[in-house]
PDB file of C-alpha atoms in Angstrom:
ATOM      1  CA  UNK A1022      77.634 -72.671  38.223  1.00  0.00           C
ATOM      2  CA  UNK A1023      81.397 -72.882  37.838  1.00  0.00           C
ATOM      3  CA  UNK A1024      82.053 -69.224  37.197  1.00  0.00           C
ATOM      4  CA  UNK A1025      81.731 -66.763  39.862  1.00  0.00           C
ATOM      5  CA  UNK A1026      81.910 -62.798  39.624  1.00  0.00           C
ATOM      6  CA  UNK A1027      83.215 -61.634  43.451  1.00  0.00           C
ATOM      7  CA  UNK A1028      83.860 -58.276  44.703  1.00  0.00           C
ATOM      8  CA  UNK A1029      84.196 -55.893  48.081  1.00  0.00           C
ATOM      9  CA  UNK A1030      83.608 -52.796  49.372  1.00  0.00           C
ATOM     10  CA  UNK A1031      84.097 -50.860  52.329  1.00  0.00           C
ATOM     11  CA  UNK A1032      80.868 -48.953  54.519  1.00  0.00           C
ATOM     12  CA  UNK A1033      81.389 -46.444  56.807  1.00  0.00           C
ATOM     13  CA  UNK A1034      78.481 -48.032  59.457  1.00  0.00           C
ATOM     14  CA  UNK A1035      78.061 -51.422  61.454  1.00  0.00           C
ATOM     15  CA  UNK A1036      76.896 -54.605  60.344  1.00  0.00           C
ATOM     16  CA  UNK A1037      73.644 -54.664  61.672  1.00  0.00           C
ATOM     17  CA  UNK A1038      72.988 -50.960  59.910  1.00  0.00           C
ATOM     18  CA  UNK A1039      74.096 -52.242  56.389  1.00  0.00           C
ATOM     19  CA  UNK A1040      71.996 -56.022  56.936  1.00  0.00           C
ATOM     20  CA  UNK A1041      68.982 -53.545  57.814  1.00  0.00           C
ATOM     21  CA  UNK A1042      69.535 -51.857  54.559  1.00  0.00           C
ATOM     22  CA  UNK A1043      70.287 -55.483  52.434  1.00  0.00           C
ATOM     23  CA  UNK A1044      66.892 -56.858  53.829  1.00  0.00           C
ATOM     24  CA  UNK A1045      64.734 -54.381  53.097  1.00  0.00           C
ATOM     25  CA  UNK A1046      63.644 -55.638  49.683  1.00  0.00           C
ATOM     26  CA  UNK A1047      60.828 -53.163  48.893  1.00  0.00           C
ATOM     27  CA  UNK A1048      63.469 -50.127  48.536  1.00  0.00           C
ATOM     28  CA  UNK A1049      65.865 -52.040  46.175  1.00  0.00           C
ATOM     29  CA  UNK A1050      64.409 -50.548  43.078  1.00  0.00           C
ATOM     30  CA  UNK A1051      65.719 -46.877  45.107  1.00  0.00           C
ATOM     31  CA  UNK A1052      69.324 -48.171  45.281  1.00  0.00           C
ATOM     32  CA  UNK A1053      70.268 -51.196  43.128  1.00  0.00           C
ATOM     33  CA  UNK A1054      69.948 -50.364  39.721  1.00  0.00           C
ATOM     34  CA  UNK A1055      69.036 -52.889  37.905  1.00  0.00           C
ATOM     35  CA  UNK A1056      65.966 -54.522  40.148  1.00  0.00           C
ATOM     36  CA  UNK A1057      63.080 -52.723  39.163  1.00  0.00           C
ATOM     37  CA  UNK A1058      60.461 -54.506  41.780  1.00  0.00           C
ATOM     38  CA  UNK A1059      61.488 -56.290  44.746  1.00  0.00           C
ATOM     39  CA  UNK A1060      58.272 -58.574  46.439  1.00  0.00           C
ATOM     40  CA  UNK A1061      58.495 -60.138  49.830  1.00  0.00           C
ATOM     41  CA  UNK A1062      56.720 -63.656  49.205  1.00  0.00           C
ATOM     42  CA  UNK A1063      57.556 -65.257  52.328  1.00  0.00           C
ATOM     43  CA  UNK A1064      59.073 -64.586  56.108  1.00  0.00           C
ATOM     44  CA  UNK A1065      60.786 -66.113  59.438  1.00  0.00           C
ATOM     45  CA  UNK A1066      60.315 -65.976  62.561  1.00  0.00           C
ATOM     46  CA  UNK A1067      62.679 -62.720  62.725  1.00  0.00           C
ATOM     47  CA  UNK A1068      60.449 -60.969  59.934  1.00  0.00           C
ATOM     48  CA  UNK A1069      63.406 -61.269  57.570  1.00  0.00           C
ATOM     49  CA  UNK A1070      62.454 -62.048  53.715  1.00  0.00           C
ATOM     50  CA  UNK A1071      62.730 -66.088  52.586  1.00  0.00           C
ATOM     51  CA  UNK A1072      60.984 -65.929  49.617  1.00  0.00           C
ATOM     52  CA  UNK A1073      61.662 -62.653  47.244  1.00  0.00           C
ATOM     53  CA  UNK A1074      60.353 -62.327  43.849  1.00  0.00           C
ATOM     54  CA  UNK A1075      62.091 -59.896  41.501  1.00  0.00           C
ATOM     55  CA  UNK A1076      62.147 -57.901  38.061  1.00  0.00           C
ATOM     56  CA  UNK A1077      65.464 -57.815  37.038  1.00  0.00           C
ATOM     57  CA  UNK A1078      66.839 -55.354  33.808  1.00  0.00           C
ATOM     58  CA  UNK A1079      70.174 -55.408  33.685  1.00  0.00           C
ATOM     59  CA  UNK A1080      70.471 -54.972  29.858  1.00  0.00           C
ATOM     60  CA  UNK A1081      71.678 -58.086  28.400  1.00  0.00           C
ATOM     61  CA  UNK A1082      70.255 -60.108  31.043  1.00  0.00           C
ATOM     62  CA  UNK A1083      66.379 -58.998  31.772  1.00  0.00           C
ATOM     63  CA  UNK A1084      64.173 -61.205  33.600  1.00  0.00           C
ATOM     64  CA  UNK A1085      61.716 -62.038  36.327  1.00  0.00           C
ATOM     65  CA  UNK A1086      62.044 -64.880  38.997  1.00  0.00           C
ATOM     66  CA  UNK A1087      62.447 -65.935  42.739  1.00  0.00           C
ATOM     67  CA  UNK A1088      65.079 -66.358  45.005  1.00  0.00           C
ATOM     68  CA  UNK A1089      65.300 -68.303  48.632  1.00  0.00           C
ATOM     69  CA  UNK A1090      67.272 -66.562  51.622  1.00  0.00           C
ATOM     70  CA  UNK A1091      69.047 -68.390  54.351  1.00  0.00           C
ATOM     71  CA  UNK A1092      70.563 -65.775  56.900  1.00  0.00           C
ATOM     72  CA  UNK A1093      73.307 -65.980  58.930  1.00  0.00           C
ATOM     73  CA  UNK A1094      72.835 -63.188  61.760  1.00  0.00           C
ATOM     74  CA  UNK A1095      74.687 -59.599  60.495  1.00  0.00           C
ATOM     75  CA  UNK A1096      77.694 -61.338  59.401  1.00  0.00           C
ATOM     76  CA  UNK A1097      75.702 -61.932  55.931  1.00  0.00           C
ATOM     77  CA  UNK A1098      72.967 -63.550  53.453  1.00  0.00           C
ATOM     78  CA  UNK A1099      73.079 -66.615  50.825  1.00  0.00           C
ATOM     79  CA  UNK A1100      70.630 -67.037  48.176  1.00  0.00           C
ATOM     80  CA  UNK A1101      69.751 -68.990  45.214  1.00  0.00           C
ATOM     81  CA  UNK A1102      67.279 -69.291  43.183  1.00  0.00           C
ATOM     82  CA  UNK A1103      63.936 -71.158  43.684  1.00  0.00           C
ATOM     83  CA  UNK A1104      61.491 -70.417  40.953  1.00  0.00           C
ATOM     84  CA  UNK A1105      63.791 -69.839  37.155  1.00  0.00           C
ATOM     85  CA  UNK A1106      62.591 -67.153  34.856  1.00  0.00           C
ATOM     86  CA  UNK A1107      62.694 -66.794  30.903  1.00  0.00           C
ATOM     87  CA  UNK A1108      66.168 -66.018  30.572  1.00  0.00           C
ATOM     88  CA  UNK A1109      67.780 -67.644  34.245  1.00  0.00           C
ATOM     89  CA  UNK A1110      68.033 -71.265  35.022  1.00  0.00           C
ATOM     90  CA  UNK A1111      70.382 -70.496  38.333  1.00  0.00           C
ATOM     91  CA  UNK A1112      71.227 -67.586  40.234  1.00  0.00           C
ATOM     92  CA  UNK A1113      73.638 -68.036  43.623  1.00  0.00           C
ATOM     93  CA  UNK A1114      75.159 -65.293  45.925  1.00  0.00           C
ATOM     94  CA  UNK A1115      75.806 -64.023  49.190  1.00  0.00           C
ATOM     95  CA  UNK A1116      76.880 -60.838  50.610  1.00  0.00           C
ATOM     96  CA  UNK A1117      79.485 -61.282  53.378  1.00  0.00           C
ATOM     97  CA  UNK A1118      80.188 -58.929  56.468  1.00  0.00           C
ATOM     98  CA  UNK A1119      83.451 -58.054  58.227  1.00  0.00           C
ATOM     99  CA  UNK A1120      84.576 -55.868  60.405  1.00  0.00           C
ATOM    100  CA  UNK A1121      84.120 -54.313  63.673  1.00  0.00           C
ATOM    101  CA  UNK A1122      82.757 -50.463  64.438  1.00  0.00           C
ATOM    102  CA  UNK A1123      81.544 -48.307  62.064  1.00  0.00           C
ATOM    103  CA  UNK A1124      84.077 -49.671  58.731  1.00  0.00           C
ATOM    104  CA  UNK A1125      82.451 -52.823  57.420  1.00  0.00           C
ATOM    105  CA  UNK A1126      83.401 -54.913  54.535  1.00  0.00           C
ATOM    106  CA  UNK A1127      81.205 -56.026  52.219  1.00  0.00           C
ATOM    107  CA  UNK A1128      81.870 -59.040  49.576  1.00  0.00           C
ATOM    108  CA  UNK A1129      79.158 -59.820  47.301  1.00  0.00           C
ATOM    109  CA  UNK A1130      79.484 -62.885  45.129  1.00  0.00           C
ATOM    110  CA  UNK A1131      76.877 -63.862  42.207  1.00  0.00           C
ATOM    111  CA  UNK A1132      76.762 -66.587  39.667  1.00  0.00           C
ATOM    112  CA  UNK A1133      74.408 -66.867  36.953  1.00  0.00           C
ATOM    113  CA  UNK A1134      73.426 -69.394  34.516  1.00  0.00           C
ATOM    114  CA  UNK A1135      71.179 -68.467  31.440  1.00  0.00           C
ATOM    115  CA  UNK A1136      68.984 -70.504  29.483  1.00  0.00           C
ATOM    116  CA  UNK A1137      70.201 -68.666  26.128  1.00  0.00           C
ATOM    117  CA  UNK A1138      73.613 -69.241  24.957  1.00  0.00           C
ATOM    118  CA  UNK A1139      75.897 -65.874  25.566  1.00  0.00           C
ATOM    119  CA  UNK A1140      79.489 -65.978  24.957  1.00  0.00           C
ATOM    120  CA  UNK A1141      80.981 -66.164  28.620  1.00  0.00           C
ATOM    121  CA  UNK A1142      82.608 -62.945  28.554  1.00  0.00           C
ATOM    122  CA  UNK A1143      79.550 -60.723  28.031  1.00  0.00           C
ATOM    123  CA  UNK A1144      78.365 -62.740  30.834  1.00  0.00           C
ATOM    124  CA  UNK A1145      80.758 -62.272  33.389  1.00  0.00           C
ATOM    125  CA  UNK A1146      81.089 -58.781  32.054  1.00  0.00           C
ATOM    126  CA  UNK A1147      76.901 -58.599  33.027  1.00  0.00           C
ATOM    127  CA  UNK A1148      77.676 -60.298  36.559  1.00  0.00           C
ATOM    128  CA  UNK A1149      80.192 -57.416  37.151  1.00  0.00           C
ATOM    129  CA  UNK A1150      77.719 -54.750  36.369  1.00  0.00           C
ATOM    130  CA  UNK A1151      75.666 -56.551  38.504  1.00  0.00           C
ATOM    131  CA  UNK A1152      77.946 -56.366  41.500  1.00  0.00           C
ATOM    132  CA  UNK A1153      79.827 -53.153  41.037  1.00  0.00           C
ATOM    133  CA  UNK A1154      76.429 -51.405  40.606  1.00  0.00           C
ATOM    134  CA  UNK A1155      74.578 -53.182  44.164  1.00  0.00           C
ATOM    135  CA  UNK A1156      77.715 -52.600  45.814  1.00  0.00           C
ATOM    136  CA  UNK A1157      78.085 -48.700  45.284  1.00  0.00           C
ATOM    137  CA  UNK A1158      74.654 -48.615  45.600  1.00  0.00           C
ATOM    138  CA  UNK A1159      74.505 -50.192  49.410  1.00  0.00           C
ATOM    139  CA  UNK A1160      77.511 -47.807  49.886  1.00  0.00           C
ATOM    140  CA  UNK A1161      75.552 -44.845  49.044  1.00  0.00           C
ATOM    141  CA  UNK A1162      72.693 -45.999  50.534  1.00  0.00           C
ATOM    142  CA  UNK A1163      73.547 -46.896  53.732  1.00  0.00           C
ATOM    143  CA  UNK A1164      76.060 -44.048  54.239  1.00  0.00           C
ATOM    144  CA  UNK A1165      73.371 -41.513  53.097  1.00  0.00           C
ATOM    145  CA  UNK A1166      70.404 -42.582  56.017  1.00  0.00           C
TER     146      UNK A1166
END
């Protein structure tokens, strides 16, 4: 996975407000656009999601697979992926937290790797949708409860 899509935001609300809001998989499908089911398969000890499978339509790139979580506290979330779907062979990312208060900086970082060829720019160009769209969406979301 050489080629990674990266970009921030800023939240008006405190880490541990916007990591409530980033593990709740269930109510993706209400906020991030493109994941149209979101299912807890597995837990820790903390109740926080391991295992999540996921429908995925994001146009170009539609598909259905599993990721692994590994969290680090509020200051953020890495995942990759664990089970591959039809179209995905690899799927990395993270969402980062900084900040003190009630500002908090997001960073979300994806890369993706397809089974099907795709010219890289439509891909990185799909990545960004993917990112751009989460991001506004945990902006509005969390800033809206």
């Amino acid at each position: 996975m050489a080629d990674r899509t990266s970009s921030s935001i800023t939240i008006g609300a405190g880490r541990s407000t916007i990591m409530a809001v980033i593990a709740d998989f269930p109510a993706y499908p209400e906020w991030a656009g493109q994941v149209k089911k979101a299912e807890v398969l597995e837990t820790d000890a903390e109740g926080r999601a391991t295992r999540v499978r996921f429908v995925l339509d994001a146009g170009v790139i539609s598909d259905e697979y599993v990721l692994g979580y590994d969290w680090d506290d509020d200051d953020g979330v890495h995942w990759r992926m664990t089970d591959a779907g039809r179209m995905l062979s690899g799927l990395t990312g993270s969402y980062r937290l900084t900040g003190d208060g009630d500002r908090t900086e997001v960073t979300y970082d994806l890369a993706v790797d397809l089974k099907v060829p795709m010219i890289g720019m439509i891909k990185r160009k799909a990545e960004k949708v993917i990112v751009d769209t989460a991001l506004k969406g945990l902006k509005r979301r969390v800033e809206g409860r």
